[in-house]
Coordinates of C-alpha atoms and ligand atoms in Angstrom, one line a residue:
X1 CA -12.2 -4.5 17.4
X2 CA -10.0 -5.3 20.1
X3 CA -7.0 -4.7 17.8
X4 CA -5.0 -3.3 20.7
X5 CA -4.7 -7.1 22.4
X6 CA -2.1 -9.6 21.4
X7 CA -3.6 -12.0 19.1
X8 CA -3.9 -15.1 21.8
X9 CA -6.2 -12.9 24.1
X10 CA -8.6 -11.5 21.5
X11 CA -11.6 -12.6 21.2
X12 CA -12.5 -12.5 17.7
X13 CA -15.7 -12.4 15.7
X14 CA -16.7 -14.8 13.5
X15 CA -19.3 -15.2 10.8
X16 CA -22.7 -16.4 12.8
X17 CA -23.2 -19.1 10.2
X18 CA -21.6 -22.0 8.4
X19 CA -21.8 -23.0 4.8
X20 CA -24.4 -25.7 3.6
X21 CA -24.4 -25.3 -0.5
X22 CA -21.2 -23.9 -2.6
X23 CA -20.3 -22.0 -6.2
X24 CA -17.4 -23.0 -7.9
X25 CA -15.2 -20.2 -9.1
X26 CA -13.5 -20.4 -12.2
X27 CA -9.7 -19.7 -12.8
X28 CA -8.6 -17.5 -15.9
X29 CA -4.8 -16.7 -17.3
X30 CA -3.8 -12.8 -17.6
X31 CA -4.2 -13.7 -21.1
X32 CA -7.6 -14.6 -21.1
X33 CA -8.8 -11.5 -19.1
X34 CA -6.7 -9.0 -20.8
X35 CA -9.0 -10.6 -23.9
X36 CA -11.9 -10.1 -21.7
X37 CA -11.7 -6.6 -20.8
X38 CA -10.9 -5.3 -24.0
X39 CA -14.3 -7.2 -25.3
X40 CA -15.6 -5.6 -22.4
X41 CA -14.3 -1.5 -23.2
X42 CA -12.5 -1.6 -20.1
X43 CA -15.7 -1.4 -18.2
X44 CA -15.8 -4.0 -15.5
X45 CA -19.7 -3.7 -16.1
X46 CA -20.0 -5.7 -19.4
X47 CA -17.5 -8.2 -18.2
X48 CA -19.3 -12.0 -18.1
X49 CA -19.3 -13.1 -14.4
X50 CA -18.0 -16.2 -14.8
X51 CA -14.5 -14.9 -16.3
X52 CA -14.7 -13.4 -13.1
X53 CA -12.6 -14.9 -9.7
X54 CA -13.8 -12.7 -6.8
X55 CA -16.9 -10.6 -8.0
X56 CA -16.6 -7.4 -5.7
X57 CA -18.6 -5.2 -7.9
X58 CA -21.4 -4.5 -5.6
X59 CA -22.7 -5.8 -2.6
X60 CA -26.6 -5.2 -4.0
X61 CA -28.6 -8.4 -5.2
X62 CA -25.2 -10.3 -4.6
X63 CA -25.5 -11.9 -1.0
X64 CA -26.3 -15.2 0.4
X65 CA -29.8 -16.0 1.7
X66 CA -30.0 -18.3 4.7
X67 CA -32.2 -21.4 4.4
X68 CA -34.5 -19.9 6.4
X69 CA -34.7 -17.2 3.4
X70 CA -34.8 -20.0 0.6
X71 CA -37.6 -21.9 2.6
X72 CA -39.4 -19.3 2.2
X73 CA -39.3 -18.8 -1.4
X74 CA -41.2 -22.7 -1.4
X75 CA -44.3 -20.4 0.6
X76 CA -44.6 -17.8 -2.0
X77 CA -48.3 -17.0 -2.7
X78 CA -48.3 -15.7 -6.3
X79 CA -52.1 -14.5 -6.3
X80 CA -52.0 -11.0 -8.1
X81 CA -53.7 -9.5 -5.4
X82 CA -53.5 -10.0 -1.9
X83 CA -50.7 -12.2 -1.5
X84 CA -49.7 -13.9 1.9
X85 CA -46.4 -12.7 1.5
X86 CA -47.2 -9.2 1.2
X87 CA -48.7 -9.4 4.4
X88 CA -46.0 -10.6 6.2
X89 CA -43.8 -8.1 4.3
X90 CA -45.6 -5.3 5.6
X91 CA -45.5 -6.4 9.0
X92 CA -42.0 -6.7 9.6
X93 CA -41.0 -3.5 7.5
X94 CA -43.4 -1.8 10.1
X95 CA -42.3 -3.5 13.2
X96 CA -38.5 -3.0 12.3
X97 CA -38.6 0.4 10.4
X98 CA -41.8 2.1 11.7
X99 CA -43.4 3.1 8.6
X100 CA -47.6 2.4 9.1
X101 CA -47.8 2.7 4.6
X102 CA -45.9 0.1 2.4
X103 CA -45.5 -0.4 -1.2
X104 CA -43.3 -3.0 -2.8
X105 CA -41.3 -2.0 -5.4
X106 CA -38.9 -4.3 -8.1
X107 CA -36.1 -2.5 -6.4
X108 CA -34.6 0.6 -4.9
X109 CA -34.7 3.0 -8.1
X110 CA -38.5 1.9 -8.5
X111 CA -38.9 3.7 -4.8
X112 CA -37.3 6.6 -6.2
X113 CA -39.0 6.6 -9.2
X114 CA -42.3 6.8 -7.2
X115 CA -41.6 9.3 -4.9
X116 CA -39.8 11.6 -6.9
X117 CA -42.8 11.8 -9.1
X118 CA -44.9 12.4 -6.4
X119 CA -43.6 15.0 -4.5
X120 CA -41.1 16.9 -6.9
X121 CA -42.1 20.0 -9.7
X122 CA -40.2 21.3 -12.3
X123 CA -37.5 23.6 -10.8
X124 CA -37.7 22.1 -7.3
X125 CA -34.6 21.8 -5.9
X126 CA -33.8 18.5 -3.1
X127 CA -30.9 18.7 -1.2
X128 CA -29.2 15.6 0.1
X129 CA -25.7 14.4 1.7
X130 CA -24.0 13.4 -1.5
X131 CA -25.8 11.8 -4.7
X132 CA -26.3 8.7 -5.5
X133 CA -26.5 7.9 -9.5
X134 CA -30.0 6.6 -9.7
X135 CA -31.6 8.7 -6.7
X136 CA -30.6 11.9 -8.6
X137 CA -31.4 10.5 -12.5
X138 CA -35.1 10.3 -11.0
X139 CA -35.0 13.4 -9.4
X140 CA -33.4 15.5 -12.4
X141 CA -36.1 13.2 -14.6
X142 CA -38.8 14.7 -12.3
X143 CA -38.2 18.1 -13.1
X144 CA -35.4 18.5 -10.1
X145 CA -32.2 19.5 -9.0
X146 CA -30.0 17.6 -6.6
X147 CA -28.0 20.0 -4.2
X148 CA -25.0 18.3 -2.1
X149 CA -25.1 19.1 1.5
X150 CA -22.9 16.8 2.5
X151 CA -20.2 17.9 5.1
X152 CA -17.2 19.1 3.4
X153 CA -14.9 15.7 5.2
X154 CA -17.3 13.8 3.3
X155 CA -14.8 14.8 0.0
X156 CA -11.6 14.2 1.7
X157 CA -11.0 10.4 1.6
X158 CA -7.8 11.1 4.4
X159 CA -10.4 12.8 7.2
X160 CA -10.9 10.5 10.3
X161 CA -14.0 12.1 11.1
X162 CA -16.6 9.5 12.6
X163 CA -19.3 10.5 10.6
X164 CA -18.7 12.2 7.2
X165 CA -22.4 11.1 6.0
X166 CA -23.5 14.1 8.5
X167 CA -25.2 16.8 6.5
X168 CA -23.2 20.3 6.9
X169 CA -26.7 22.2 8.7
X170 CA -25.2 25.7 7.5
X171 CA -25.3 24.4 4.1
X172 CA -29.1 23.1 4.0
X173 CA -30.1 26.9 6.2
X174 CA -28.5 28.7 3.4
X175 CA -29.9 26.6 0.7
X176 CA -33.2 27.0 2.0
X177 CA -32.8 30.9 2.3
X178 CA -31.6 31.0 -1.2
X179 CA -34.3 29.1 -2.7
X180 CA -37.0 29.1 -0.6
X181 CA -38.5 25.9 1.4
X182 CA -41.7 26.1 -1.1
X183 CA -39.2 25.0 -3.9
X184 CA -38.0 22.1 -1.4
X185 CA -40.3 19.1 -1.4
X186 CA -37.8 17.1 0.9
X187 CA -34.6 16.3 2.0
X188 CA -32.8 13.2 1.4
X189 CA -30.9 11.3 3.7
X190 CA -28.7 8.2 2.7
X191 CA -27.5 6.0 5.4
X192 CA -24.8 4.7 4.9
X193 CA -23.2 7.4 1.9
X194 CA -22.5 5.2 -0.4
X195 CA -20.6 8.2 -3.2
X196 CA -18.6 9.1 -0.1
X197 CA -17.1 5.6 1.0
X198 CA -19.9 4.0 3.1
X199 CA -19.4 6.8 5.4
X200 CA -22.5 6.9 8.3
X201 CA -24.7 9.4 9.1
X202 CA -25.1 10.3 13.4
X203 CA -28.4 10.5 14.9
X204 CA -27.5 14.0 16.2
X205 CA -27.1 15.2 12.7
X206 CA -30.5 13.5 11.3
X207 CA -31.7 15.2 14.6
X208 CA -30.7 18.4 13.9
X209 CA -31.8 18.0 9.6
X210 CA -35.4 17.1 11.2
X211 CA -35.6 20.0 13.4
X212 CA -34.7 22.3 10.8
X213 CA -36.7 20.3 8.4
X214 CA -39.8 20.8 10.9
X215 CA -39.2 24.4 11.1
X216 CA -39.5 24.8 7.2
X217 CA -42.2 22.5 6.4
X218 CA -39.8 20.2 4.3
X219 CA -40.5 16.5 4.3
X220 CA -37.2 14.1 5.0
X221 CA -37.1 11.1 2.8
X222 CA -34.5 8.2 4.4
X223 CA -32.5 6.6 1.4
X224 CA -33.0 2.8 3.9
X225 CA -30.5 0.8 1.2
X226 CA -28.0 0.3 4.2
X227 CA -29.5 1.8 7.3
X228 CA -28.9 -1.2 9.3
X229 CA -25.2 -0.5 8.4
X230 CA -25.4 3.3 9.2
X231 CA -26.9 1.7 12.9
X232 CA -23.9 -0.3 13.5
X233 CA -21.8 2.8 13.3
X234 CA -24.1 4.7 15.4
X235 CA -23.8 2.1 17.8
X236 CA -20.0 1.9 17.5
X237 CA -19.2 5.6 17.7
X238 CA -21.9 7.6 19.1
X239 CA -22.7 8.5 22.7
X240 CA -25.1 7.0 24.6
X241 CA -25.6 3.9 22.0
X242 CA -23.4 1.2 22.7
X243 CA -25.7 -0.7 24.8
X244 CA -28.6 -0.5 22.1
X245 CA -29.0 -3.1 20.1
X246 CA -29.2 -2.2 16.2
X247 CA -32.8 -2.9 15.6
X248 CA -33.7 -0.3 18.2
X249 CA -31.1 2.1 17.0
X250 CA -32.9 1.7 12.5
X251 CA -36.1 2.1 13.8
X252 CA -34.9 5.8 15.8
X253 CA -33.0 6.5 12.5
X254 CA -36.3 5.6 10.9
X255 CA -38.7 8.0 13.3
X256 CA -36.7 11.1 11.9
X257 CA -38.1 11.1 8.5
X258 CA -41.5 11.0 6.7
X259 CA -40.7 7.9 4.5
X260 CA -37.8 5.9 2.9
X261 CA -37.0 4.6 -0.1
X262 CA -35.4 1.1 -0.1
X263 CA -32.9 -1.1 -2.2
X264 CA -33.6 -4.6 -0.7
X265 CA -31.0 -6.1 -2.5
X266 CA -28.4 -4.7 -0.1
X267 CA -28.8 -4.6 3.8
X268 CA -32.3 -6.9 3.4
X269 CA -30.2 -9.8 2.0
X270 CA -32.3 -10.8 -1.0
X271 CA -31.3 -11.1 -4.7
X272 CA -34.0 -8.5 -6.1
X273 CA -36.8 -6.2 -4.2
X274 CA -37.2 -3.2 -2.7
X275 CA -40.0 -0.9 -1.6
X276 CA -41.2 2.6 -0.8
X277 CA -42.5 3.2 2.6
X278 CA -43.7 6.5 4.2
X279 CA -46.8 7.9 7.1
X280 CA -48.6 10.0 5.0
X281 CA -51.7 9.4 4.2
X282 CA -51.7 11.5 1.2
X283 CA -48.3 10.2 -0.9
X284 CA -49.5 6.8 0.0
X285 CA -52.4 7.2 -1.8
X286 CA -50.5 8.8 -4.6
X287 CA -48.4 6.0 -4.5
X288 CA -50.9 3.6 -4.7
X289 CA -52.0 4.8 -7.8
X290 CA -48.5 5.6 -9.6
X291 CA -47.3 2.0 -8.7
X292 CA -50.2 0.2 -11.1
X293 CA -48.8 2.2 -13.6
X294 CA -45.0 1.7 -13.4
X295 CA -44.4 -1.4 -11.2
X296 CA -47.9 -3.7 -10.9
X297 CA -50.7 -4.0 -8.0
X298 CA -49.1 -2.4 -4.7
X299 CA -49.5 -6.0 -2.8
X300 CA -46.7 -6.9 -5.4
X301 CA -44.3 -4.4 -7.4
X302 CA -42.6 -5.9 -9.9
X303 CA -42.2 -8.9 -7.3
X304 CA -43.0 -12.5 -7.1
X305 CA -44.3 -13.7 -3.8
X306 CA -41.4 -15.6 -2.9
X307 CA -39.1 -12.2 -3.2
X308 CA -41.3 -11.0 -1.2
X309 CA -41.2 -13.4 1.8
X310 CA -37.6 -13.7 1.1
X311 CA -37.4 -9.8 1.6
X312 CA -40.1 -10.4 5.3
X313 CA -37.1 -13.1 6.1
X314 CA -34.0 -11.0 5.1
X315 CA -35.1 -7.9 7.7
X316 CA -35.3 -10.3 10.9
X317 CA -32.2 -11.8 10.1
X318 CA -30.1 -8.6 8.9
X319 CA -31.1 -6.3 11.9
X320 CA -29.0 -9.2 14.7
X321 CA -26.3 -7.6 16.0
X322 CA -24.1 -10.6 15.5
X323 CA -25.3 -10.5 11.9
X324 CA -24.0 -6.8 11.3
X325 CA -20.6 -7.0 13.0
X326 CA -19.8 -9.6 11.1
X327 CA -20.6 -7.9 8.1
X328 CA -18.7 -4.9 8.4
X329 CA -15.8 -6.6 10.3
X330 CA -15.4 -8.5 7.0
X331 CA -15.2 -5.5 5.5
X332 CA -12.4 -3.9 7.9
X333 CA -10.5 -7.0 7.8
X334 CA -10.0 -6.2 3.9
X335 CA -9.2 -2.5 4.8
X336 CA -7.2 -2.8 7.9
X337 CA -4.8 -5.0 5.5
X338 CA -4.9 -2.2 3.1
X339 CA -3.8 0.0 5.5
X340 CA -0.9 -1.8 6.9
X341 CA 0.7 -2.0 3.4
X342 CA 0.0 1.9 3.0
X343 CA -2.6 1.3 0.0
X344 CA -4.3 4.5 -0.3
X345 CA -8.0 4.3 0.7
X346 CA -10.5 6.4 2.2
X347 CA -11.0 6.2 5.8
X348 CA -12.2 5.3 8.0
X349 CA -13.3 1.9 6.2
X350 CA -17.2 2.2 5.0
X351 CA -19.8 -0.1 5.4
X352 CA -20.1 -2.3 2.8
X353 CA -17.1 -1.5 1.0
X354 CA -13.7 -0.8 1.1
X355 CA -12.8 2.0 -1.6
X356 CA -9.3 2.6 -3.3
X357 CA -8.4 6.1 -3.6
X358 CA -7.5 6.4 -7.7
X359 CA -6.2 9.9 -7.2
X360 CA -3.1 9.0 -5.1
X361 CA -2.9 5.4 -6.4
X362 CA -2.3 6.8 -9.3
X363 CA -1.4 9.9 -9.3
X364 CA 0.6 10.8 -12.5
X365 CA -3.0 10.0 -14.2
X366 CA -5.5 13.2 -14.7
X367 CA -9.0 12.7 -13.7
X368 CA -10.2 13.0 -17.3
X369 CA -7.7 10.1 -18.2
X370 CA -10.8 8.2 -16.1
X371 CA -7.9 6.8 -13.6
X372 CA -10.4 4.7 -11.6
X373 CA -12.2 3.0 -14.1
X374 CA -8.5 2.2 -15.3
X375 CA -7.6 0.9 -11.7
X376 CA -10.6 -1.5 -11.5
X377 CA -9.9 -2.8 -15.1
X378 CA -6.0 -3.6 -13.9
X379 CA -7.0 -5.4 -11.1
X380 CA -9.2 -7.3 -12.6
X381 CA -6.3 -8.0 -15.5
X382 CA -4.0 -8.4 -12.4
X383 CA -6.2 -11.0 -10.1
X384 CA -9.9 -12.0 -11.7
X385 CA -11.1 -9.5 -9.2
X386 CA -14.0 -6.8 -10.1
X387 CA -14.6 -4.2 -8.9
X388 CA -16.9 -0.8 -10.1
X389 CA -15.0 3.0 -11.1
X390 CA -16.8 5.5 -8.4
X391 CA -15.4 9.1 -9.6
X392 CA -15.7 10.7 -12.9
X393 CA -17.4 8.3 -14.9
X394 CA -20.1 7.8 -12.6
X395 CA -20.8 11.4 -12.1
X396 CA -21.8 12.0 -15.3
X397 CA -22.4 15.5 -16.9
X398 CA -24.5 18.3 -15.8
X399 CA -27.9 18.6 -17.2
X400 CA -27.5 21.7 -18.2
X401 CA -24.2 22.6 -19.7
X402 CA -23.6 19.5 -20.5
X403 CA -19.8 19.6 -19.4
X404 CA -18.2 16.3 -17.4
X405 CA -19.0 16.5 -13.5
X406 CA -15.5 16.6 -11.5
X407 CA -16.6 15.0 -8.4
X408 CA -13.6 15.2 -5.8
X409 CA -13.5 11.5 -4.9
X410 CA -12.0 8.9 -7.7
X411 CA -12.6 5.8 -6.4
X412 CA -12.5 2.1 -6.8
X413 CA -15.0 0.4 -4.8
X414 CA -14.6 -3.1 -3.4
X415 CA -17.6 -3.9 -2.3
X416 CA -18.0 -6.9 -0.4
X417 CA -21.4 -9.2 -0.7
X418 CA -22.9 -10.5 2.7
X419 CA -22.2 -13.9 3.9
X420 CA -20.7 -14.6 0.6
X421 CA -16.7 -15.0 0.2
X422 CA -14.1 -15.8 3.1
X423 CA -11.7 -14.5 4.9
X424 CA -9.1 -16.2 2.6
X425 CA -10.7 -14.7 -0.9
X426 CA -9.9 -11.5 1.2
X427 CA -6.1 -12.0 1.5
X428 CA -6.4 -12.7 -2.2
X429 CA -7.6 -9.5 -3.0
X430 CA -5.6 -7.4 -0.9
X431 CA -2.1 -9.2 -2.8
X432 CA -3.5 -8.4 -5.8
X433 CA -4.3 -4.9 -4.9
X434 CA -0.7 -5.1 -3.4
X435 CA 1.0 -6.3 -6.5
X436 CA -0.6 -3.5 -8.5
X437 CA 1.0 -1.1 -6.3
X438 CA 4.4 -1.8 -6.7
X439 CA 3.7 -1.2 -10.5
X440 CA 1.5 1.4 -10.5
X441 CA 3.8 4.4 -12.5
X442 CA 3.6 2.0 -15.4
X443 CA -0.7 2.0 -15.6
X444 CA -1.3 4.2 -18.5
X445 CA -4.9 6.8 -18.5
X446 CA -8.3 5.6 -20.5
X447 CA -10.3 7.5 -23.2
X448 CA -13.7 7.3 -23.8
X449 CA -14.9 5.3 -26.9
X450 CA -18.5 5.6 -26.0
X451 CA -20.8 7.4 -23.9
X452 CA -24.7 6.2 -23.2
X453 CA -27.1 9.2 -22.6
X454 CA -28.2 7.9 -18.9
X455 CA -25.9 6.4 -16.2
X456 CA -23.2 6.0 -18.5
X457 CA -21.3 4.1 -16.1
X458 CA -23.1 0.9 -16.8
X459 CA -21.9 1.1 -20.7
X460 CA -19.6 3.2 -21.2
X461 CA -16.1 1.8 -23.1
X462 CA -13.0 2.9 -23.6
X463 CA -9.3 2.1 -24.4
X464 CA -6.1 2.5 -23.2
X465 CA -4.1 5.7 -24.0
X466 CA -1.5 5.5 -26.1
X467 CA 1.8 6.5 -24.1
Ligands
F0G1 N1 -29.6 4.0 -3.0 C1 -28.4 3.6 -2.8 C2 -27.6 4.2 -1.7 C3 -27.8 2.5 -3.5 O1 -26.6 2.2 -3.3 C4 -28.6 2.0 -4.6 C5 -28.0 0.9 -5.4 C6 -29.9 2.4 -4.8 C7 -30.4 3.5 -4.0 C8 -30.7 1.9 -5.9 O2 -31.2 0.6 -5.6 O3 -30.1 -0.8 -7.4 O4 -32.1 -1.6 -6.0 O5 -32.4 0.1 -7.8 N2 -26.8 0.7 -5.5 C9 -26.1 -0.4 -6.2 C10 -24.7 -0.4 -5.9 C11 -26.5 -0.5 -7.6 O6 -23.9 -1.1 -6.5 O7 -24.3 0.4 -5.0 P1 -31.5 -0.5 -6.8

């Protein structure tokens, strides 16, 4: 934003908050967290967070609540049935996302858990624009298939195209002539991609998904976890939005699909929550039922009361417009510095994170030598900093044959949490990621010392290569 301006006549933005409590960070040796990620496989999962400097794993559960937010969580009605909170939870997920039916859940993959066991059949098949781990376990547990229909920029971390969240149209027609829309019980959308570098969907593209959708019969389910996000973009880039403000723009996202799953713990600025909201009548009273079994009464889901009112809270205060460009200018300030140095990312900068591209960071390393999970493990070695393998390891192996996914992207995520760390832990990062570079031909590949049946991303360890 107004990069083109010398500095003196740029007016920046700023974070529309200041800083009223604190968490001391502990400082480590190299020593000390070469011990730690060996004790850990190499997998920045099982490290402890407090031999941890700057935690950039993941932006979900990890951001700051406002005292607004933790003045809430003194109000929290904790009746089993009927809580207050609940109430107010409802209204604001209706008034800001438009969904009449809402049902709480302990977090995003309870949503998904729900819904996918609702509407999916053995051999259905549900496309989507790129997977997401957890989305796709529930699907595939439900008797599904996931089919990408992402548009093929999505893969290429080097494409400037504005939106390579878009779904490629031609892929979902022939998808649906190959299979037939009775073995499709909906489409999902993500907004922002998370698998393809925060990259944003355009409400042209959910447009044209929902005419097709409407055409088929074929329900739309919107993955919500960073819609708000995916608005800012829209408002950024697209024609005809730049005088919206991003509330108006979710709740048009929102109007294109029949329900939406949601991961609280991201956009909604809350450390746990979620929930599953749709208009039909009929999955709501199929949720209704399901949610007793696997979450608790539907006025709670797995959450306390204060969650809940902290969740109400979070939406008012995430959908400001000052709010969001703060977020992701934090999180182009990180990538823009990247850039200038001629790091390899993918572009344009998502979201909610900025990701290292593994493949040409280190490209004498062959993806089944698990280069990104061994990038996130050095710079953590290097600087204290964590940060989660997005490539191979996370993709997992095909349900059927059982052989290793080879997803396109390798990437190291640095996901930034909201309102959290400063502009100086920022510069940090980026010298770390710096001093890396310049000795990156010496980073030997990873092998895989054990491998958990489900999501094996979270457990997974391994060890150096011998060179
Ligand atoms: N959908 C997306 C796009 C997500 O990024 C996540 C979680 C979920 C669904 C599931 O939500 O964790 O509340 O159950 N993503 C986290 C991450 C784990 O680090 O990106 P959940």
């Amino acid at each position: 934003m107004n990069q083109e301006l010398p500095v003196r006549h740029r007016r920046s933005w700023a974070e529309p908050y200041k800083i009223k409590m604190v968490e001391l960070l502990k400082n480590t040796t190299q020593e000390e967290r070469l011990r730690a990620i060996e004790m850990a496989g190499y997998n920045t999962f099982l490290l402890r967070s407090e031999d941890v400097y700057i935690d950039l794993l993941t932006d979900s559960g990890t951001s700051a609540m406002s005292d607004v937010q933790w003045s809430g969580m003194m109000l929290g009605d904790e009746a089993y049935s009927g809580s207050a909170n609940f109430y107010h939870l409802e209204e604001n997920v209706r008034k800001y996302y438009g969904y009449p039916h809402v049902i709480p859940t302990h977090q995003g993959r309870g949503a998904e858990h729900l819904i996918s066991k609702i509407l999916i059949k053995t051999g259905d098949v549900v496309p989507g624009n790129m997977y997401f781990t957890t989305t796709r376990l529930h699907q595939e547990l439900a008797g599904g298939t996931f089919e990408d229909v992402i548009v093929e920029e999505a893969h290429d971390p080097m494409s400037q195209a504005p939106f390579k969240g878009n779904v490629d149209i031609q892929k979902l027609e022939n998808l649906i002539a190959r299979v037939g829309a009775s073995k499709i019980p909906y489409i999902t959308i993500g907004a922002t991609v998370n698998m393809a570098g925060g990259q944003p969907i355009s409400m042209a593209n959910m447009r044209e998904v929902r005419n097709v959708a409407q055409r088929n019969g074929i329900r739309i389910i919107l993955d919500a976890t960073r819609a708000i996000e995916n608005a800012f973009f829209i408002q950024q880039r697209e024609e005809g939005y730049a005088n919206k403000p991003v509330a108006d723009i979710l709740f048009e996202m929102c109007s294109l699909s029949d329900g939406a799953t949601m991961s609280g713990k991201k956009d909604l600025l809350v450390n746990i929550g979620g929930f599953l909201a749709m208009r039909d009548e009929w999955i709501y009273n199929e949720a209704l039922s399901l949610v007793v079994v696997y979450e608790g009464m539907h006025t709670y889901g797995g959450l306390a009361g204060r969650d809940m009112e902290a969740m109400a809270r979070g939406i008012i205060e995430a959908v400001q417009d000052n709010h969001i460009r703060a977020r992701v200018g934090q999180v182009e300030y990180l990538g823009h510095k990247l850039q200038e140095w001629g790091i390899p990312i993918v572009e344009p900068i998502g979201g909610h994170a900025v990701y290292l591209d593994a493949k040409r960071f280190l490209p004498h390393l062959k993806q089944n030598e698990y280069p990104a999970q061994m990038l996130a493990a050095q710079l953590y070695i290097e600087g204290g900093i964590r940060s989660m393998e997005r490539g191979i390891v996370s993709a997992g192996r095909d349900q059927l044959t059982g052989e290793e996914r080879h997803p396109r992207l390798e990437l190291v995520r640095l996901t930034i949490p909201r309102r959290v760390y400063t502009q100086a832990h920022l510069d940090v990062t980026a010298e770390v990621i710096a001093s890396l570079y310049d000795r990156r031909s010496e980073i030997p590949g990873l092998e895989m010392t054990y491998e958990p049946r489900y999501l094996r991303f979270f457990q997974a360890r391994f060890k150096p290569k011998a060179n």
